Structure formats: C-alpha cells, structure tokens
mmCIF file of C-alpha atoms in Angstrom:
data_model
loop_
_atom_site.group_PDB
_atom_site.id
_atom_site.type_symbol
_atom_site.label_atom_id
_atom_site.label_comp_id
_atom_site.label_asym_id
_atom_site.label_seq_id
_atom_site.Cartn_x
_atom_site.Cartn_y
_atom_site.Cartn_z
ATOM 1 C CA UNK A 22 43.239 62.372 60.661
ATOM 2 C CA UNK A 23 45.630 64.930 61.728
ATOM 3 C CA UNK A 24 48.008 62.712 63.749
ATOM 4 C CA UNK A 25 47.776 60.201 61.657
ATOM 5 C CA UNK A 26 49.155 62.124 58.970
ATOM 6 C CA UNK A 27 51.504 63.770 61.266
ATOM 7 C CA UNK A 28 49.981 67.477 60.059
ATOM 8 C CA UNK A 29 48.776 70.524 62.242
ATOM 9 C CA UNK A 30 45.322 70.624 60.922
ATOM 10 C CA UNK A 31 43.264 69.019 58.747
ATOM 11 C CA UNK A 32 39.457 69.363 57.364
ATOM 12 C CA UNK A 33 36.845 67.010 56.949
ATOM 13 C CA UNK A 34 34.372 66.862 53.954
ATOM 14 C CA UNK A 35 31.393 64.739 53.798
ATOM 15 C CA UNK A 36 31.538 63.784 49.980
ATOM 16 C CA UNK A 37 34.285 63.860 47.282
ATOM 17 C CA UNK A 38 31.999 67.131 45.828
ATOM 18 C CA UNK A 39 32.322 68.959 48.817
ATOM 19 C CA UNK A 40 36.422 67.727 48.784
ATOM 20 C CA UNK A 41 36.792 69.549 45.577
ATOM 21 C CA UNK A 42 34.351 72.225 45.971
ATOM 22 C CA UNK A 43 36.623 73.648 49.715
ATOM 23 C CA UNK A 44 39.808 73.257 47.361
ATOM 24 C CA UNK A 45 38.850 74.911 44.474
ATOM 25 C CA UNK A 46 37.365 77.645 45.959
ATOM 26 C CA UNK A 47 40.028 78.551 48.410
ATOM 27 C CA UNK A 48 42.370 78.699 45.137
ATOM 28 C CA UNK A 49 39.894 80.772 42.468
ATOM 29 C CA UNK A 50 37.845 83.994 42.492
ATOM 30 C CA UNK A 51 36.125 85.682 39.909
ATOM 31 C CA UNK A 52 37.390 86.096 36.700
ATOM 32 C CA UNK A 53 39.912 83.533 37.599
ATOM 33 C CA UNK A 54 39.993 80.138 35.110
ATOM 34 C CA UNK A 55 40.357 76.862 36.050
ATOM 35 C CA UNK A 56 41.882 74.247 33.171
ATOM 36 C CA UNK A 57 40.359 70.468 33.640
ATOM 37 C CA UNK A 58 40.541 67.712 31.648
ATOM 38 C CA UNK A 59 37.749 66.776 29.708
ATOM 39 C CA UNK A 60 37.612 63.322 30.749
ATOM 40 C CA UNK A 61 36.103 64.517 34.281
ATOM 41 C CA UNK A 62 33.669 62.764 36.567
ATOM 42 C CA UNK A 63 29.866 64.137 35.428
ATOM 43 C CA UNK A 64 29.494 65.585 38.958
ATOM 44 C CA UNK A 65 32.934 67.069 38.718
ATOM 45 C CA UNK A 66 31.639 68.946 35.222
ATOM 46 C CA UNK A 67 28.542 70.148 36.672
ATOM 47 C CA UNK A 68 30.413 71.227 39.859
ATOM 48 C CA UNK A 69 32.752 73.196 37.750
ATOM 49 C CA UNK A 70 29.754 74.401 35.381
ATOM 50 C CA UNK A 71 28.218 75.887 38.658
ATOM 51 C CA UNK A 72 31.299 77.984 39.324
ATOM 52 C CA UNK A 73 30.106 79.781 36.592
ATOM 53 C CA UNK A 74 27.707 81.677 37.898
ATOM 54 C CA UNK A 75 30.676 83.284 40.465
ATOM 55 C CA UNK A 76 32.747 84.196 37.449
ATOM 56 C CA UNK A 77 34.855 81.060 37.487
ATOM 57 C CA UNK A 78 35.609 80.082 34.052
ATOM 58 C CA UNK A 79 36.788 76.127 33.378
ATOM 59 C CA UNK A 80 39.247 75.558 30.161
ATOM 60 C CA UNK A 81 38.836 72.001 28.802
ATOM 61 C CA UNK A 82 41.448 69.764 27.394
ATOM 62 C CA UNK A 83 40.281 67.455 24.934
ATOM 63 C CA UNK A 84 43.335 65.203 25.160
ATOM 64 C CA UNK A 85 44.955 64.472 28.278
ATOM 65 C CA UNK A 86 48.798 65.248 27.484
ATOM 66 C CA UNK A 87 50.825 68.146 29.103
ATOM 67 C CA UNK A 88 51.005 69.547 25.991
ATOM 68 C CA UNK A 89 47.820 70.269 25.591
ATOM 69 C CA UNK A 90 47.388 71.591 29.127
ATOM 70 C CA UNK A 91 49.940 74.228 28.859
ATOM 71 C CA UNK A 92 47.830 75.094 25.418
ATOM 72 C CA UNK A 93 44.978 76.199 27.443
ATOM 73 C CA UNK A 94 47.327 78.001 30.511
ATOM 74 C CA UNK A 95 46.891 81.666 29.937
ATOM 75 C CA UNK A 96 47.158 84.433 32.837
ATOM 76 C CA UNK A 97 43.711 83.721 34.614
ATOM 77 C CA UNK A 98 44.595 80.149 35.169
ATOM 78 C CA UNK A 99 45.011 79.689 38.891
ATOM 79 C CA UNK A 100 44.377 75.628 39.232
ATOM 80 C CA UNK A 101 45.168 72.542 37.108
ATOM 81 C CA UNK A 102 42.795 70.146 37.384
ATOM 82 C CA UNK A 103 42.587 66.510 36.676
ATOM 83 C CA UNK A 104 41.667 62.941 38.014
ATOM 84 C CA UNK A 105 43.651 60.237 37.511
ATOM 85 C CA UNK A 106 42.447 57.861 36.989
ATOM 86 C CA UNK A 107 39.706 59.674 34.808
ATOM 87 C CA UNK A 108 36.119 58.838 35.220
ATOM 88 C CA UNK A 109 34.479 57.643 32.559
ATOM 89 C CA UNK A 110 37.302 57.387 30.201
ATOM 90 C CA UNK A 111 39.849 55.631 32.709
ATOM 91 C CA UNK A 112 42.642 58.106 31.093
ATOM 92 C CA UNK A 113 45.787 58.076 33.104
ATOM 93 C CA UNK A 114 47.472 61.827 33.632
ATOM 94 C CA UNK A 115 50.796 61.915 33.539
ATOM 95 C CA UNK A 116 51.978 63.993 36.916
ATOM 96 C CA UNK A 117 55.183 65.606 35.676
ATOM 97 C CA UNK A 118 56.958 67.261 38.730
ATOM 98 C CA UNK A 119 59.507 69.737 36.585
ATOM 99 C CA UNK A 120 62.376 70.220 39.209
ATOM 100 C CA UNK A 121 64.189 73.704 37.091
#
C-alpha cells in the first residue's frame, strides 16, 4: 500500500471501525470534543459514544451545512467529522477547502 501510494509508511486496519477508531484517537484526548454530523453510520455513533468513557465528548450537527458546523466549533474541538456520503441519510457534505 505504501508504494502504491508513493508514501513512506502506511497502516493497515482490519475494519472501517478500527480505520476511524486509530485516527480519531491519535487526534483527541480527554476533555477534547469531537463535532460529527448527525447523519453518521450506527457503528460510527456508538464508536464515538464509547469515547465517552475516556473523556471524549462528540458535538452533533443536526443539519449537515458548514454553517452549522462552525455553530458547534468551540475551543475543545480538535476533529471534524463527517461521511460523505452519509449513512443512513445519503446526505452529501460539502468539503469546503478555504484557501485565506
């Protein structure tokens, strides 16, 4: 996987879970808050929901827009999260790279 994506390392995870488990916990610690759309895979919730009990607060956004995401953004946010496209409401986020 490395050479083929001409990196100089990569990982390998045996389930999407474990995918976004090794991410998110290489990003957050305790006390730190995570902001997800609400839209989220079930796993995904109940993977987040488990984070709770390592101080890991998630931040929901009931509607998938950017303004409603940078509603929720506070000073403990340390990761944005959000699948596109959403599972089970096939909701679309809208990836805005600001370049200023």
């Amino acid at each position: 996987m490395t050479q083929l994506e001409g990196s100089t390392a990569s990982a390998v995870c045996a389930s999407g879970m474990a995918a976004i488990s090794s991410a998110l916990l290489n990003l957050v610690r305790a006390k730190d808050e995570i902001v997800a759309a609400a839209g989220l895979y079930s796993g995904t919730v109940e993977l987040l929901r488990s984070f709770e009990a390592l101080g890991i607060h998630t931040r929901y956004v009931p509607k998938n827009t950017v303004s409603e995401y940078e509603k929720r953004i506070n000073g403990k946010t340390r990761v944005v999260f959000a699948e596109t496209i959403g599972n089970p409401r096939l909701d679309v986020t809208d990836v805005v790279v600001n370049s200023s």
